[in-house]
Amino acid sequence: MFSRIYQFKTTNLIPNQGSIGCARYSAPSKSFKGDVDTKGKKIKRLQKVQEKKLFAKEDDAVHKDGKHHNPEKEDHPIRKVVVAESLTAGKIVDLLASHNNAGSFFLGGMTVYTLQHKNAMLGVNRDHAGKVDCVSPKVACEMADGLFKSFHLTKKDKDQLPEVAVAVTGFAKTEGVKDLEPHAYYCITTIEGKKRQGKVAEGLKGKNRNTVRRIVAERVYLETCKAIGLKPHAGVARRHKDSHIDEEDIKQIEKDEKEEHKDQDKKKERTQREEKAHEKETEKSKKIHSS
């Protein structure tokens, strides 16, 4: 299938860290030419082999009518979808679930970071995944294929069976791993066996990891919309028009991420204050009852 390597009009971005640490680090060895064969180089070699094997297929998974549909309309033809995320850790699920009437097409999702859980829950091959820190086209496709088994139901609930499975894995941070930059692979598989897959790489270097995770999530979300026939959120579609994203839009995403984390910190502080106040009241009550 066609390889989709997205390029952004900027020199930065970011992908998954969920898989870093899956493989045990081994000391770099020297090749016969005298060059150091680093961990990063080894991973890239294995990834390229998989890219040639998997990206060569042309059974592209797109919605049968090639259109985007509004989920709020009755009897819409949007296909039912499930998601497995490593790098993006729930951000694709959030984008899908934010649509009105999302329950009519979105069945569920899971965040799976470690090699052990990718293997146990999605059937990812441990040997290959361990060699690439769980980041390769093969791993992404095995994650997607495994979703159909994880979300399998009995025949009486066949109207709630997934028709499309989406998976993404990648590196959000590669500090300390020489010769390797942030990147991500995604795979979208239909129940008929067709696939839509690609790599998000260019422009990811140097950005805040959460900003990169969000950008990768939006990119894969748009590809998912094409596969299931869902009309994407206008703001997301505008930011990624023609598979490019401008520096100005990235700065806005960074700003939004910072505001979101500020709100989360405020909620955490408020919860901690409430818990302390509750503890004081409990202690006070105990003293009154004991006297």
mmCIF file of C-alpha atoms in Angstrom:
data_model
loop_
_atom_site.group_PDB
_atom_site.id
_atom_site.type_symbol
_atom_site.label_atom_id
_atom_site.label_comp_id
_atom_site.label_asym_id
_atom_site.label_seq_id
_atom_site.Cartn_x
_atom_site.Cartn_y
_atom_site.Cartn_z
ATOM 1 C CA MET A 1 0.000 0.000 0.000
ATOM 2 C CA PHE A 2 1.079 3.548 -0.330
ATOM 3 C CA SER A 3 3.501 4.973 2.184
ATOM 4 C CA ARG A 4 2.300 8.211 3.697
ATOM 5 C CA ILE A 5 5.249 10.127 5.091
ATOM 6 C CA TYR A 6 3.885 13.417 6.328
ATOM 7 C CA GLN A 7 6.018 16.513 6.054
ATOM 8 C CA PHE A 8 5.330 19.642 8.043
ATOM 9 C CA LYS A 9 6.263 23.237 7.267
ATOM 10 C CA THR A 10 8.461 23.513 10.318
ATOM 11 C CA THR A 11 11.600 21.969 11.680
ATOM 12 C CA ASN A 12 9.955 20.349 14.687
ATOM 13 C CA LEU A 13 7.213 18.060 16.185
ATOM 14 C CA ILE A 14 6.942 14.724 18.321
ATOM 15 C CA PRO A 15 5.801 10.961 18.543
ATOM 16 C CA ASN A 16 5.406 8.024 21.089
ATOM 17 C CA GLN A 17 7.519 7.143 24.020
ATOM 18 C CA GLY A 18 5.335 4.293 25.116
ATOM 19 C CA SER A 19 7.638 1.789 23.587
ATOM 20 C CA ILE A 20 10.952 3.185 24.773
ATOM 21 C CA GLY A 21 12.320 0.786 27.291
ATOM 22 C CA CYS A 22 10.637 -2.258 25.748
ATOM 23 C CA ALA A 23 13.960 -3.638 24.603
ATOM 24 C CA ARG A 24 17.013 -4.048 26.776
ATOM 25 C CA TYR A 25 19.799 -1.669 25.768
ATOM 26 C CA SER A 26 22.986 -3.300 24.583
ATOM 27 C CA ALA A 27 26.340 -1.587 24.228
ATOM 28 C CA PRO A 28 27.027 -0.336 20.693
ATOM 29 C CA SER A 29 29.219 -2.525 18.569
ATOM 30 C CA LYS A 30 31.602 -1.528 15.784
ATOM 31 C CA SER A 31 31.043 -2.614 12.219
ATOM 32 C CA PHE A 32 33.869 -3.916 10.038
ATOM 33 C CA LYS A 33 34.198 -0.423 8.560
ATOM 34 C CA GLY A 34 34.996 0.975 11.978
ATOM 35 C CA ASP A 35 31.693 2.841 12.370
ATOM 36 C CA VAL A 36 29.752 2.483 15.592
ATOM 37 C CA ASP A 37 26.602 0.444 15.001
ATOM 38 C CA THR A 38 24.335 2.251 17.457
ATOM 39 C CA LYS A 39 20.988 1.170 18.840
ATOM 40 C CA GLY A 40 19.317 3.848 16.722
ATOM 41 C CA LYS A 41 20.899 2.542 13.509
ATOM 42 C CA LYS A 42 19.861 -1.028 14.303
ATOM 43 C CA ILE A 43 16.264 0.021 14.894
ATOM 44 C CA LYS A 44 16.149 2.068 11.669
ATOM 45 C CA ARG A 45 17.475 -0.869 9.616
ATOM 46 C CA LEU A 46 14.772 -3.189 10.919
ATOM 47 C CA GLN A 47 12.102 -0.531 10.395
ATOM 48 C CA LYS A 48 13.137 0.010 6.762
ATOM 49 C CA VAL A 49 12.806 -3.702 6.065
ATOM 50 C CA GLN A 50 9.234 -3.588 7.365
ATOM 51 C CA GLU A 51 8.468 -0.378 5.446
ATOM 52 C CA LYS A 52 9.449 -2.051 2.174
ATOM 53 C CA LYS A 53 7.339 -5.104 2.951
ATOM 54 C CA LEU A 54 4.212 -3.386 4.211
ATOM 55 C CA PHE A 55 4.135 -0.029 2.422
ATOM 56 C CA ALA A 56 4.384 -1.739 -0.979
ATOM 57 C CA LYS A 57 0.812 -3.049 -0.804
ATOM 58 C CA GLU A 58 -1.973 -1.068 -2.462
ATOM 59 C CA ASP A 59 -5.100 -2.401 -0.722
ATOM 60 C CA ASP A 60 -5.886 1.069 0.618
ATOM 61 C CA ALA A 61 -8.625 1.205 3.247
ATOM 62 C CA VAL A 62 -11.003 4.069 2.479
ATOM 63 C CA HIS A 63 -14.736 4.394 2.974
ATOM 64 C CA LYS A 64 -16.666 2.798 0.106
ATOM 65 C CA ASP A 65 -18.315 6.051 -1.038
ATOM 66 C CA GLY A 66 -15.211 8.196 -0.482
ATOM 67 C CA LYS A 67 -17.240 10.793 1.444
ATOM 68 C CA HIS A 68 -17.258 12.260 4.960
ATOM 69 C CA HIS A 69 -20.560 11.896 6.833
ATOM 70 C CA ASN A 70 -22.151 13.704 9.766
ATOM 71 C CA PRO A 71 -22.656 11.262 12.688
ATOM 72 C CA GLU A 72 -25.691 13.233 13.880
ATOM 73 C CA LYS A 73 -27.679 12.269 10.799
ATOM 74 C CA GLU A 74 -29.916 9.242 11.147
ATOM 75 C CA ASP A 75 -28.772 6.055 9.417
ATOM 76 C CA HIS A 76 -25.358 7.481 8.548
ATOM 77 C CA PRO A 77 -22.948 5.018 6.864
ATOM 78 C CA ILE A 78 -19.961 5.733 9.137
ATOM 79 C CA ARG A 79 -18.113 2.501 9.923
ATOM 80 C CA LYS A 80 -17.655 1.285 13.499
ATOM 81 C CA VAL A 81 -14.110 1.781 14.757
ATOM 82 C CA VAL A 82 -11.816 0.685 17.615
ATOM 83 C CA VAL A 83 -8.422 2.165 18.521
ATOM 84 C CA ALA A 84 -5.145 1.030 20.123
ATOM 85 C CA GLU A 85 -2.698 3.780 21.084
ATOM 86 C CA SER A 86 0.825 3.768 22.434
ATOM 87 C CA LEU A 87 2.496 7.081 21.571
ATOM 88 C CA THR A 88 -0.690 9.166 21.578
ATOM 89 C CA ALA A 89 -2.107 7.572 24.749
ATOM 90 C CA GLY A 90 -5.798 8.323 24.281
ATOM 91 C CA LYS A 91 -5.648 11.468 22.169
ATOM 92 C CA ILE A 92 -7.147 9.785 19.080
ATOM 93 C CA VAL A 93 -9.887 8.278 21.220
ATOM 94 C CA ASP A 94 -10.617 11.728 22.623
ATOM 95 C CA LEU A 95 -10.923 13.234 19.132
ATOM 96 C CA LEU A 96 -13.331 10.509 18.020
ATOM 97 C CA ALA A 97 -15.362 10.611 21.226
ATOM 98 C CA SER A 98 -15.727 14.405 21.015
ATOM 99 C CA HIS A 99 -18.125 14.061 18.064
ATOM 100 C CA ASN A 100 -21.834 14.307 18.819
ATOM 101 C CA ASN A 101 -23.447 10.856 18.633
ATOM 102 C CA ALA A 102 -19.983 9.250 18.796
ATOM 103 C CA GLY A 103 -21.545 6.123 20.259
ATOM 104 C CA SER A 104 -23.056 5.336 16.875
ATOM 105 C CA PHE A 105 -19.618 4.591 15.366
ATOM 106 C CA PHE A 106 -16.955 4.600 18.117
ATOM 107 C CA LEU A 107 -16.881 1.294 20.018
ATOM 108 C CA GLY A 108 -13.862 1.784 22.277
ATOM 109 C CA GLY A 109 -10.108 1.929 22.595
ATOM 110 C CA MET A 110 -7.079 1.084 24.701
ATOM 111 C CA THR A 111 -3.711 2.593 25.547
ATOM 112 C CA VAL A 112 -0.978 -0.065 25.529
ATOM 113 C CA TYR A 113 2.565 1.085 26.305
ATOM 114 C CA THR A 114 4.703 -1.902 27.219
ATOM 115 C CA LEU A 115 5.912 -4.762 25.032
ATOM 116 C CA GLN A 116 4.430 -7.267 27.472
ATOM 117 C CA HIS A 117 0.949 -5.766 27.271
ATOM 118 C CA LYS A 118 1.106 -5.238 23.514
ATOM 119 C CA ASN A 119 1.830 -8.953 23.284
ATOM 120 C CA ALA A 120 -0.751 -10.111 25.838
ATOM 121 C CA MET A 121 -3.616 -7.856 24.752
ATOM 122 C CA LEU A 122 -3.002 -7.452 21.021
ATOM 123 C CA GLY A 123 -0.813 -10.394 20.014
ATOM 124 C CA VAL A 124 2.207 -8.320 18.980
ATOM 125 C CA ASN A 125 5.268 -10.463 18.193
ATOM 126 C CA ARG A 126 7.615 -10.118 21.174
ATOM 127 C CA ASP A 127 10.817 -10.933 19.278
ATOM 128 C CA HIS A 128 10.433 -8.303 16.565
ATOM 129 C CA ALA A 129 8.898 -5.679 18.882
ATOM 130 C CA GLY A 130 11.761 -6.089 21.346
ATOM 131 C CA LYS A 131 14.336 -5.385 18.628
ATOM 132 C CA VAL A 132 12.679 -2.108 17.551
ATOM 133 C CA ASP A 133 11.481 -0.861 20.963
ATOM 134 C CA CYS A 134 7.917 -1.598 19.818
ATOM 135 C CA VAL A 135 8.093 0.977 17.003
ATOM 136 C CA SER A 136 7.739 -0.285 13.424
ATOM 137 C CA PRO A 137 5.096 -0.679 10.687
ATOM 138 C CA LYS A 138 4.811 -4.378 11.626
ATOM 139 C CA VAL A 139 4.084 -3.573 15.276
ATOM 140 C CA ALA A 140 1.435 -1.003 14.309
ATOM 141 C CA CYS A 141 -0.305 -3.492 12.002
ATOM 142 C CA GLU A 142 -0.188 -6.294 14.584
ATOM 143 C CA MET A 143 -1.743 -3.914 17.119
ATOM 144 C CA ALA A 144 -4.550 -3.069 14.688
ATOM 145 C CA ASP A 145 -5.170 -6.717 13.773
ATOM 146 C CA GLY A 146 -5.236 -7.661 17.462
ATOM 147 C CA LEU A 147 -8.040 -5.190 18.127
ATOM 148 C CA PHE A 148 -10.525 -7.290 16.180
ATOM 149 C CA LYS A 149 -9.896 -10.180 18.588
ATOM 150 C CA SER A 150 -9.970 -7.954 21.673
ATOM 151 C CA PHE A 151 -13.323 -6.428 20.694
ATOM 152 C CA HIS A 152 -14.888 -9.665 19.443
ATOM 153 C CA LEU A 153 -18.508 -10.243 20.453
ATOM 154 C CA THR A 154 -21.027 -13.055 20.035
ATOM 155 C CA LYS A 155 -23.179 -13.264 16.908
ATOM 156 C CA LYS A 156 -26.199 -11.816 18.697
ATOM 157 C CA ASP A 157 -24.267 -8.539 19.055
ATOM 158 C CA LYS A 158 -22.919 -8.522 15.512
ATOM 159 C CA ASP A 159 -24.279 -5.001 14.935
ATOM 160 C CA GLN A 160 -21.676 -3.798 17.453
ATOM 161 C CA LEU A 161 -18.664 -5.557 15.944
ATOM 162 C CA PRO A 162 -15.762 -3.324 14.791
ATOM 163 C CA GLU A 163 -15.383 -2.751 11.064
ATOM 164 C CA VAL A 164 -12.177 -0.709 11.249
ATOM 165 C CA ALA A 165 -9.227 -0.947 13.666
ATOM 166 C CA VAL A 166 -6.692 1.842 14.163
ATOM 167 C CA ALA A 167 -3.282 1.594 15.861
ATOM 168 C CA VAL A 168 -0.354 3.962 16.356
ATOM 169 C CA THR A 169 3.076 3.558 17.938
ATOM 170 C CA GLY A 170 6.212 5.668 17.884
ATOM 171 C CA PHE A 171 8.883 7.621 19.734
ATOM 172 C CA ALA A 172 7.969 10.890 21.440
ATOM 173 C CA LYS A 173 11.455 11.374 22.857
ATOM 174 C CA THR A 174 14.734 9.849 21.719
ATOM 175 C CA GLU A 175 17.212 11.578 24.020
ATOM 176 C CA GLY A 176 20.067 9.243 24.781
ATOM 177 C CA VAL A 177 19.432 7.102 21.693
ATOM 178 C CA LYS A 178 21.924 8.155 19.042
ATOM 179 C CA ASP A 179 20.966 8.228 15.334
ATOM 180 C CA LEU A 180 17.219 8.102 16.031
ATOM 181 C CA GLU A 181 14.709 10.955 15.729
ATOM 182 C CA PRO A 182 11.077 11.105 16.912
ATOM 183 C CA HIS A 183 8.635 9.418 14.533
ATOM 184 C CA ALA A 184 5.474 7.324 14.499
ATOM 185 C CA TYR A 185 3.823 4.559 12.485
ATOM 186 C CA TYR A 186 0.106 4.009 12.158
ATOM 187 C CA CYS A 187 -1.996 1.239 10.666
ATOM 188 C CA ILE A 188 -5.705 1.293 9.843
ATOM 189 C CA THR A 189 -7.174 -2.127 9.032
ATOM 190 C CA THR A 190 -10.682 -3.027 7.870
ATOM 191 C CA ILE A 191 -12.555 -6.200 8.699
ATOM 192 C CA GLU A 192 -12.190 -7.093 5.011
ATOM 193 C CA GLY A 193 -8.402 -7.037 5.392
ATOM 194 C CA LYS A 194 -7.622 -3.770 3.591
ATOM 195 C CA LYS A 195 -5.061 -1.466 5.166
ATOM 196 C CA ARG A 196 -4.233 2.224 5.269
ATOM 197 C CA GLN A 197 -0.869 2.896 6.858
ATOM 198 C CA GLY A 198 2.013 5.312 6.958
ATOM 199 C CA LYS A 199 4.733 7.095 8.862
ATOM 200 C CA VAL A 200 4.689 10.526 10.487
ATOM 201 C CA ALA A 201 8.293 11.708 10.665
ATOM 202 C CA GLU A 202 9.301 15.022 9.091
ATOM 203 C CA GLY A 203 9.130 18.049 11.371
ATOM 204 C CA LEU A 204 8.911 16.122 14.640
ATOM 205 C CA LYS A 205 12.340 16.969 15.967
ATOM 206 C CA GLY A 206 12.676 19.386 18.870
ATOM 207 C CA LYS A 207 9.048 19.960 19.833
ATOM 208 C CA ASN A 208 7.553 19.428 23.255
ATOM 209 C CA ARG A 209 6.595 15.751 23.558
ATOM 210 C CA ASN A 210 2.939 16.503 24.320
ATOM 211 C CA THR A 211 2.696 18.850 21.354
ATOM 212 C CA VAL A 212 4.093 16.140 19.103
ATOM 213 C CA ARG A 213 1.741 13.516 20.540
ATOM 214 C CA ARG A 214 -1.189 15.768 19.780
ATOM 215 C CA ILE A 215 -0.029 16.502 16.227
ATOM 216 C CA VAL A 216 0.524 12.817 15.488
ATOM 217 C CA ALA A 217 -2.901 12.045 16.980
ATOM 218 C CA GLU A 218 -4.576 14.635 14.755
ATOM 219 C CA ARG A 219 -2.800 13.280 11.670
ATOM 220 C CA VAL A 220 -3.906 9.699 12.381
ATOM 221 C CA TYR A 221 -7.406 10.893 13.329
ATOM 222 C CA LEU A 222 -7.769 12.488 9.871
ATOM 223 C CA GLU A 223 -6.642 9.264 8.203
ATOM 224 C CA THR A 224 -9.141 7.385 10.357
ATOM 225 C CA CYS A 225 -11.913 9.729 9.207
ATOM 226 C CA LYS A 226 -11.129 8.821 5.592
ATOM 227 C CA ALA A 227 -11.332 5.115 6.409
ATOM 228 C CA ILE A 228 -14.615 5.201 8.333
ATOM 229 C CA GLY A 229 -16.326 8.024 6.409
ATOM 230 C CA LEU A 230 -16.483 10.484 9.313
ATOM 231 C CA LYS A 231 -16.596 14.238 8.785
ATOM 232 C CA PRO A 232 -13.564 15.502 10.777
ATOM 233 C CA HIS A 233 -13.531 18.498 13.068
ATOM 234 C CA ALA A 234 -13.034 21.593 10.914
ATOM 235 C CA GLY A 235 -10.188 22.988 13.030
ATOM 236 C CA VAL A 236 -8.155 19.803 12.832
ATOM 237 C CA ALA A 237 -8.724 19.467 9.090
ATOM 238 C CA ARG A 238 -7.684 23.076 8.519
ATOM 239 C CA ARG A 239 -4.444 22.695 10.500
ATOM 240 C CA HIS A 240 -3.378 19.669 8.478
ATOM 241 C CA LYS A 241 -4.536 20.713 5.026
ATOM 242 C CA ASP A 242 -2.635 18.784 2.325
ATOM 243 C CA SER A 243 -0.772 16.863 5.071
ATOM 244 C CA HIS A 244 1.117 20.000 6.107
ATOM 245 C CA ILE A 245 0.939 22.054 9.266
ATOM 246 C CA ASP A 246 2.214 25.618 9.619
ATOM 247 C CA GLU A 247 4.452 26.869 12.412
ATOM 248 C CA GLU A 248 1.699 29.258 13.521
ATOM 249 C CA ASP A 249 -0.708 26.350 14.043
ATOM 250 C CA ILE A 250 1.931 24.397 15.963
ATOM 251 C CA LYS A 251 2.454 27.377 18.289
ATOM 252 C CA GLN A 252 -1.303 27.477 18.919
ATOM 253 C CA ILE A 253 -1.292 23.760 19.727
ATOM 254 C CA GLU A 254 1.612 24.308 22.149
ATOM 255 C CA LYS A 255 -0.325 27.124 23.792
ATOM 256 C CA ASP A 256 -3.449 24.963 24.088
ATOM 257 C CA GLU A 257 -1.414 22.110 25.593
ATOM 258 C CA LYS A 258 0.104 24.440 28.207
ATOM 259 C CA GLU A 259 -3.330 25.785 29.133
ATOM 260 C CA GLU A 260 -4.693 22.259 29.386
ATOM 261 C CA HIS A 261 -1.884 21.226 31.730
ATOM 262 C CA LYS A 262 -2.390 24.368 33.822
ATOM 263 C CA ASP A 263 -6.051 23.449 34.236
ATOM 264 C CA GLN A 264 -5.081 19.907 35.211
ATOM 265 C CA ASP A 265 -2.605 21.243 37.797
ATOM 266 C CA LYS A 266 -5.264 23.555 39.240
ATOM 267 C CA LYS A 267 -7.738 20.677 39.519
ATOM 268 C CA LYS A 268 -5.082 18.549 41.210
ATOM 269 C CA GLU A 269 -4.271 21.304 43.721
ATOM 270 C CA ARG A 270 -7.976 21.833 44.438
ATOM 271 C CA THR A 271 -8.487 18.107 44.998
ATOM 272 C CA GLN A 272 -5.492 17.983 47.361
ATOM 273 C CA ARG A 273 -6.847 20.940 49.359
ATOM 274 C CA GLU A 274 -10.254 19.277 49.610
ATOM 275 C CA GLU A 275 -8.675 16.016 50.751
ATOM 276 C CA LYS A 276 -6.639 17.801 53.437
ATOM 277 C CA ALA A 277 -9.714 19.669 54.624
ATOM 278 C CA HIS A 278 -11.641 16.395 54.793
ATOM 279 C CA GLU A 279 -8.833 14.773 56.786
ATOM 280 C CA LYS A 280 -8.862 17.658 59.275
ATOM 281 C CA GLU A 281 -12.621 17.396 59.692
ATOM 282 C CA THR A 282 -12.332 13.644 60.214
ATOM 283 C CA GLU A 283 -9.625 14.080 62.867
ATOM 284 C CA LYS A 284 -11.660 16.797 64.546
ATOM 285 C CA SER A 285 -14.721 14.563 64.590
ATOM 286 C CA LYS A 286 -12.737 11.667 66.091
ATOM 287 C CA LYS A 287 -11.446 13.913 68.915
ATOM 288 C CA ILE A 288 -14.961 15.113 69.717
ATOM 289 C CA HIS A 289 -16.324 11.564 69.884
ATOM 290 C CA SER A 290 -13.411 10.327 71.998
ATOM 291 C CA SER A 291 -13.724 13.113 74.607
#
